[in-house]
GROMACS .gro file of C-alpha atoms in nm:
model
  177
    1MET     CA    1   0.000   0.000   0.000
    2LYS     CA    2   0.135   0.334  -0.105
    3ASN     CA    3  -0.048   0.569   0.127
    4LYS     CA    4  -0.077   0.433   0.478
    5ASN     CA    5  -0.247   0.753   0.592
    6THR     CA    6  -0.519   0.715   0.330
    7TYR     CA    7  -0.570   0.350   0.421
    8LEU     CA    8  -0.591   0.431   0.792
    9ALA     CA    9  -0.826   0.723   0.723
   10SER     CA   10  -1.045   0.496   0.509
   11LEU     CA   11  -1.065   0.236   0.783
   12VAL     CA   12  -1.145   0.494   1.051
   13GLY     CA   13  -1.413   0.654   0.832
   14THR     CA   14  -1.564   0.315   0.751
   15VAL     CA   15  -1.579   0.206   1.115
   16VAL     CA   16  -1.716   0.536   1.247
   17ASN     CA   17  -1.974   0.579   0.970
   18GLY     CA   18  -2.072   0.213   0.999
   19ALA     CA   19  -2.124   0.247   1.375
   20HIS     CA   20  -2.326   0.563   1.321
   21THR     CA   21  -2.537   0.391   1.055
   22VAL     CA   22  -2.620   0.113   1.300
   23ALA     CA   23  -2.700   0.369   1.571
   24LEU     CA   24  -2.927   0.565   1.336
   25ILE     CA   25  -3.112   0.252   1.228
   26TYR     CA   26  -3.165   0.164   1.594
   27LEU     CA   27  -3.293   0.516   1.667
   28ILE     CA   28  -3.529   0.514   1.370
   29VAL     CA   29  -3.673   0.174   1.465
   30HIS     CA   30  -3.705   0.284   1.829
   31LEU     CA   31  -3.886   0.604   1.725
   32PHE     CA   32  -4.122   0.411   1.495
   33LEU     CA   33  -4.209   0.182   1.783
   34SER     CA   34  -4.261   0.485   2.007
   35LEU     CA   35  -4.511   0.624   1.757
   36SER     CA   36  -4.752   0.346   1.841
   37ILE     CA   37  -4.750   0.432   2.212
   38ALA     CA   38  -5.046   0.650   2.305
   39GLY     CA   39  -4.979   0.990   2.458
   40VAL     CA   40  -4.655   1.054   2.273
   41ASP     CA   41  -4.636   1.370   2.062
   42LYS     CA   42  -4.651   1.232   1.708
   43THR     CA   43  -4.540   1.554   1.540
   44LYS     CA   44  -4.216   1.569   1.736
   45LEU     CA   45  -4.144   1.202   1.667
   46GLY     CA   46  -4.221   1.247   1.298
   47VAL     CA   47  -3.974   1.535   1.274
   48GLN     CA   48  -3.709   1.334   1.460
   49ILE     CA   49  -3.762   1.035   1.231
   50ALA     CA   50  -3.730   1.259   0.923
   51LEU     CA   51  -3.414   1.415   1.066
   52TYR     CA   52  -3.261   1.074   1.135
   53PHE     CA   53  -3.351   0.953   0.785
   54ALA     CA   54  -3.178   1.257   0.636
   55MET     CA   55  -2.875   1.193   0.854
   56LEU     CA   56  -2.882   0.828   0.753
   57ILE     CA   57  -2.859   0.928   0.387
   58VAL     CA   58  -2.562   1.160   0.451
   59VAL     CA   59  -2.385   0.903   0.669
   60GLY     CA   60  -2.458   0.633   0.410
   61VAL     CA   61  -2.287   0.839   0.140
   62ALA     CA   62  -1.989   0.901   0.370
   63LEU     CA   63  -1.975   0.529   0.450
   64SER     CA   64  -1.985   0.429   0.085
   65LEU     CA   65  -1.709   0.678  -0.003
   66SER     CA   66  -1.492   0.543   0.279
   67ILE     CA   67  -1.550   0.189   0.156
   68VAL     CA   68  -1.455   0.292  -0.198
   69CYS     CA   69  -1.129   0.440  -0.063
   70VAL     CA   70  -1.057   0.118   0.129
   71VAL     CA   71  -1.116  -0.089  -0.185
   72TYR     CA   72  -0.891   0.141  -0.390
   73GLU     CA   73  -0.615   0.108  -0.132
   74LEU     CA   74  -0.652  -0.270  -0.102
   75ARG     CA   75  -0.636  -0.310  -0.480
   76GLU     CA   76  -0.343  -0.067  -0.480
   77LYS     CA   77  -0.510   0.155  -0.735
   78PRO     CA   78  -0.380   0.510  -0.723
   79LEU     CA   79  -0.607   0.769  -0.573
   80THR     CA   80  -0.391   1.029  -0.747
   81SER     CA   81  -0.575   1.010  -1.080
   82GLU     CA   82  -0.844   1.267  -1.153
   83GLU     CA   83  -1.117   1.022  -1.049
   84GLY     CA   84  -0.924   0.931  -0.735
   85LYS     CA   85  -0.878   1.296  -0.642
   86ARG     CA   86  -1.253   1.355  -0.674
   87ILE     CA   87  -1.323   1.053  -0.455
   88VAL     CA   88  -1.076   1.170  -0.189
   89LEU     CA   89  -1.209   1.527  -0.186
   90SER     CA   90  -1.569   1.400  -0.168
   91THR     CA   91  -1.474   1.171   0.118
   92VAL     CA   92  -1.303   1.456   0.304
   93PHE     CA   93  -1.607   1.681   0.253
   94PHE     CA   94  -1.850   1.418   0.379
   95ASP     CA   95  -1.625   1.325   0.674
   96PHE     CA   96  -1.608   1.687   0.786
   97PHE     CA   97  -1.982   1.736   0.723
   98VAL     CA   98  -2.072   1.430   0.929
   99ALA     CA   99  -1.831   1.546   1.201
  100PHE     CA  100  -2.015   1.879   1.200
  101LEU     CA  101  -2.345   1.693   1.234
  102PHE     CA  102  -2.199   1.499   1.529
  103PHE     CA  103  -2.096   1.828   1.686
  104ILE     CA  104  -2.447   1.968   1.644
  105ASN     CA  105  -2.602   1.650   1.785
  106ILE     CA  106  -2.404   1.692   2.107
  107PHE     CA  107  -2.626   1.988   2.195
  108THR     CA  108  -2.963   1.830   2.107
  109GLY     CA  109  -3.045   1.687   2.448
  110GLN     CA  110  -2.859   1.359   2.417
  111THR     CA  111  -2.788   1.119   2.699
  112ALA     CA  112  -2.439   1.112   2.847
  113MET     CA  113  -2.356   0.802   2.644
  114GLY     CA  114  -2.481   0.972   2.327
  115VAL     CA  115  -2.267   1.280   2.394
  116VAL     CA  116  -1.956   1.066   2.450
  117PHE     CA  117  -2.035   0.869   2.132
  118TYR     CA  118  -2.075   1.187   1.927
  119ILE     CA  119  -1.757   1.346   2.068
  120ILE     CA  120  -1.546   1.038   1.996
  121CYS     CA  121  -1.695   0.999   1.647
  122CYS     CA  122  -1.647   1.368   1.573
  123LEU     CA  123  -1.281   1.356   1.670
  124LEU     CA  124  -1.220   1.036   1.474
  125LEU     CA  125  -1.380   1.176   1.159
  126VAL     CA  126  -1.181   1.498   1.184
  127LEU     CA  127  -0.867   1.284   1.222
  128SER     CA  128  -0.972   1.078   0.920
  129GLY     CA  129  -1.032   1.386   0.706
  130GLY     CA  130  -0.699   1.531   0.818
  131LEU     CA  131  -0.514   1.214   0.718
  132TYR     CA  132  -0.677   1.225   0.375
  133LEU     CA  133  -0.569   1.586   0.332
  134ILE     CA  134  -0.210   1.508   0.440
  135ASP     CA  135  -0.177   1.239   0.173
  136TYR     CA  136  -0.355   1.456  -0.084
  137ASN     CA  137  -0.110   1.740  -0.015
  138ASN     CA  138   0.188   1.502  -0.040
  139ASN     CA  139   0.058   1.369  -0.373
  140ILE     CA  140   0.023   1.722  -0.508
  141LYS     CA  141   0.381   1.802  -0.399
  142MET     CA  142   0.515   1.485  -0.565
  143GLU     CA  143   0.327   1.564  -0.888
  144ARG     CA  144   0.461   1.919  -0.890
  145ASP     CA  145   0.818   1.798  -0.825
  146SER     CA  146   0.786   1.538  -1.098
  147LYS     CA  147   0.655   1.798  -1.341
  148ASN     CA  148   0.939   2.034  -1.250
  149LYS     CA  149   1.194   1.758  -1.311
  150ILE     CA  150   1.039   1.686  -1.650
  151ASP     CA  151   1.039   2.057  -1.737
  152ASN     CA  152   1.402   2.091  -1.623
  153THR     CA  153   1.502   1.785  -1.822
  154ALA     CA  154   1.327   1.921  -2.131
  155SER     CA  155   1.497   2.259  -2.083
  156MET     CA  156   1.835   2.092  -2.043
  157ASP     CA  157   1.771   1.878  -2.351
  158ASP     CA  158   1.681   2.188  -2.554
  159SER     CA  159   1.993   2.366  -2.428
  160PHE     CA  160   2.207   2.064  -2.516
  161LYS     CA  161   2.065   2.056  -2.868
  162LYS     CA  162   2.135   2.428  -2.913
  163ILE     CA  163   2.492   2.379  -2.793
  164GLU     CA  164   2.534   2.086  -3.034
  165GLU     CA  165   2.405   2.303  -3.319
  166ILE     CA  166   2.649   2.580  -3.231
  167VAL     CA  167   2.939   2.336  -3.205
  168PHE     CA  168   2.838   2.164  -3.527
  169GLU     CA  169   2.808   2.500  -3.701
  170ASP     CA  170   3.152   2.607  -3.570
  171LYS     CA  171   3.306   2.281  -3.694
  172LYS     CA  172   3.139   2.329  -4.028
  173ASN     CA  173   3.277   2.684  -4.048
  174ASP     CA  174   3.624   2.556  -3.952
  175ASN     CA  175   3.610   2.289  -4.221
  176ASP     CA  176   3.497   2.542  -4.479
  177LYS     CA  177   3.798   2.764  -4.401
   0.00000   0.00000   0.00000
């Protein structure tokens, strides 16, 4: 594996988003069961269920992007191609967005266990996104250095050809004299 940071970030994102997916499914099922209990405010539960479904969609996209990055790393396909760069940037965006949602959920009247879960998940996703960005930045630096080397080599080759032409022309002039 080329990029250990990307692989580690992919695993962290997959585990955290997978755990959050399971937690959201549990919450949605629990809220649906609570709807059948008499005396519970159905409007509030309906809004919470809709919110959790929306979060489930966002977390599902983040989970699928993390899984794609894991598969790319396991197959040792480069994430430095144009498609790979889009996947990495999308994964970083969704990791940070889900971390922001975790941060917001801390203040929504959660239990102590829920707050601890959201804090740990938020920190892990920020770490995951940071690791992606570190590798992305290193890849950009390597591409730029490689391009500079190619440009320098091409410039040196052009200079060498010009020098050869001048030397050849001087020899030709010497032979003509």
